[in-house]
mmCIF file with all atom_site columns, C-alpha atoms in Angstrom:
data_model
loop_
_atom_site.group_PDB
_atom_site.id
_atom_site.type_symbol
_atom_site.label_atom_id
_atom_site.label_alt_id
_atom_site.label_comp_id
_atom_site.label_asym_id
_atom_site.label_entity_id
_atom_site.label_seq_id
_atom_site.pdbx_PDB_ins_code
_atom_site.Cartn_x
_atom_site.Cartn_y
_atom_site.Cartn_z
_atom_site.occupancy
_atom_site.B_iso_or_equiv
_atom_site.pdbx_formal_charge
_atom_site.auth_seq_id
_atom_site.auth_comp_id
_atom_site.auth_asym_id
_atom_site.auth_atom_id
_atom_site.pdbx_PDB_model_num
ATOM 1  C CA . UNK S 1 1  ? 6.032   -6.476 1.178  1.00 56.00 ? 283 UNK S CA 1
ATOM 2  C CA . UNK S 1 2  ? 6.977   -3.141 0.179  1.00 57.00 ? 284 UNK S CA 1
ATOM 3  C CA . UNK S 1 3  ? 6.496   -1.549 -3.163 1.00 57.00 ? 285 UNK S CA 1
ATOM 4  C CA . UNK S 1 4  ? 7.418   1.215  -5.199 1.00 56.00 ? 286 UNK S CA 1
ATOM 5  C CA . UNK S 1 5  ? 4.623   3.500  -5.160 1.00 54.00 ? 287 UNK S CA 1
ATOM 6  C CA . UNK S 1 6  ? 2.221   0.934  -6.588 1.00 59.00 ? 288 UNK S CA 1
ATOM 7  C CA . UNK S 1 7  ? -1.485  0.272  -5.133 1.00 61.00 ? 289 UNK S CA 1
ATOM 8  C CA . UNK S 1 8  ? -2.036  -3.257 -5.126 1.00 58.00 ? 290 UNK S CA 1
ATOM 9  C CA . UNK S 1 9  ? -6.071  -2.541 -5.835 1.00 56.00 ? 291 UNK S CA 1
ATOM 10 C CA . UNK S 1 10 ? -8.195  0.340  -5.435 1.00 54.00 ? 292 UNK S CA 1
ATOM 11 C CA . UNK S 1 11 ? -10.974 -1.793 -3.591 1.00 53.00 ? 293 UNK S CA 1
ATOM 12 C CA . UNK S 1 12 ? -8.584  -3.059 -1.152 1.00 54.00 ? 294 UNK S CA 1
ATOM 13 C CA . UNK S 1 13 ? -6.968  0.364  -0.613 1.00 53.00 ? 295 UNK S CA 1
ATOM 14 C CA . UNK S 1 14 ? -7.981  -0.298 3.291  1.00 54.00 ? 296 UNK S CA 1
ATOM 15 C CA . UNK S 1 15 ? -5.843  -3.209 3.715  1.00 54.00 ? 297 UNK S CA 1
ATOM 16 C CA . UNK S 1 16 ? -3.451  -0.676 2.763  1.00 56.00 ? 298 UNK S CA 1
ATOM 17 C CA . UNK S 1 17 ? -1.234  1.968  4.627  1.00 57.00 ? 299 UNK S CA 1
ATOM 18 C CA . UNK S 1 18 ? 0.963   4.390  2.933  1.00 54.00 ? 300 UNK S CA 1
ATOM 19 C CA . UNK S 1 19 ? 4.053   5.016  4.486  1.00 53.00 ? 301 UNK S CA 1
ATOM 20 C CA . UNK S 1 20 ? 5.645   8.597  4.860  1.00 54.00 ? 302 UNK S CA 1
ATOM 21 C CA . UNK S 1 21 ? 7.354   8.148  1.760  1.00 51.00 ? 303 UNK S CA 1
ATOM 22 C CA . UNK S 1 22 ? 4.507   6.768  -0.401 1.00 53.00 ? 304 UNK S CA 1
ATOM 23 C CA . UNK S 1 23 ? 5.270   3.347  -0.126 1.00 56.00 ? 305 UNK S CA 1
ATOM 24 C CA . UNK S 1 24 ? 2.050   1.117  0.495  1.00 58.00 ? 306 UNK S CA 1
ATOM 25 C CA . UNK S 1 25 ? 2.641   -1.901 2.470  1.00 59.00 ? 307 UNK S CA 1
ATOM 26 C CA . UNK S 1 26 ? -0.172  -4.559 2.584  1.00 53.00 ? 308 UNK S CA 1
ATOM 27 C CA . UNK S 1 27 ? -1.194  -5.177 6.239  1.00 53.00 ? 309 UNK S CA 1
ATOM 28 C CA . UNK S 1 28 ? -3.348  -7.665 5.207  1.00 45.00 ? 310 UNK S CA 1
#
């Protein structure tokens, strides 16, 4: 899921991947 500009968790930053406009999508 897609959301605003908000890191789900620092430690799982890997899991991860910011899209071009700074979204972060979990590819977990």
């Amino acid at each position: 899921e897609n959301t605003s500009c908000v890191p789900l968790q620092v430690p799982r930053r890997r899991l991860v991947i910011a899209n071009g406009g700074g979204n972060f999508v979990s590819t977990s």
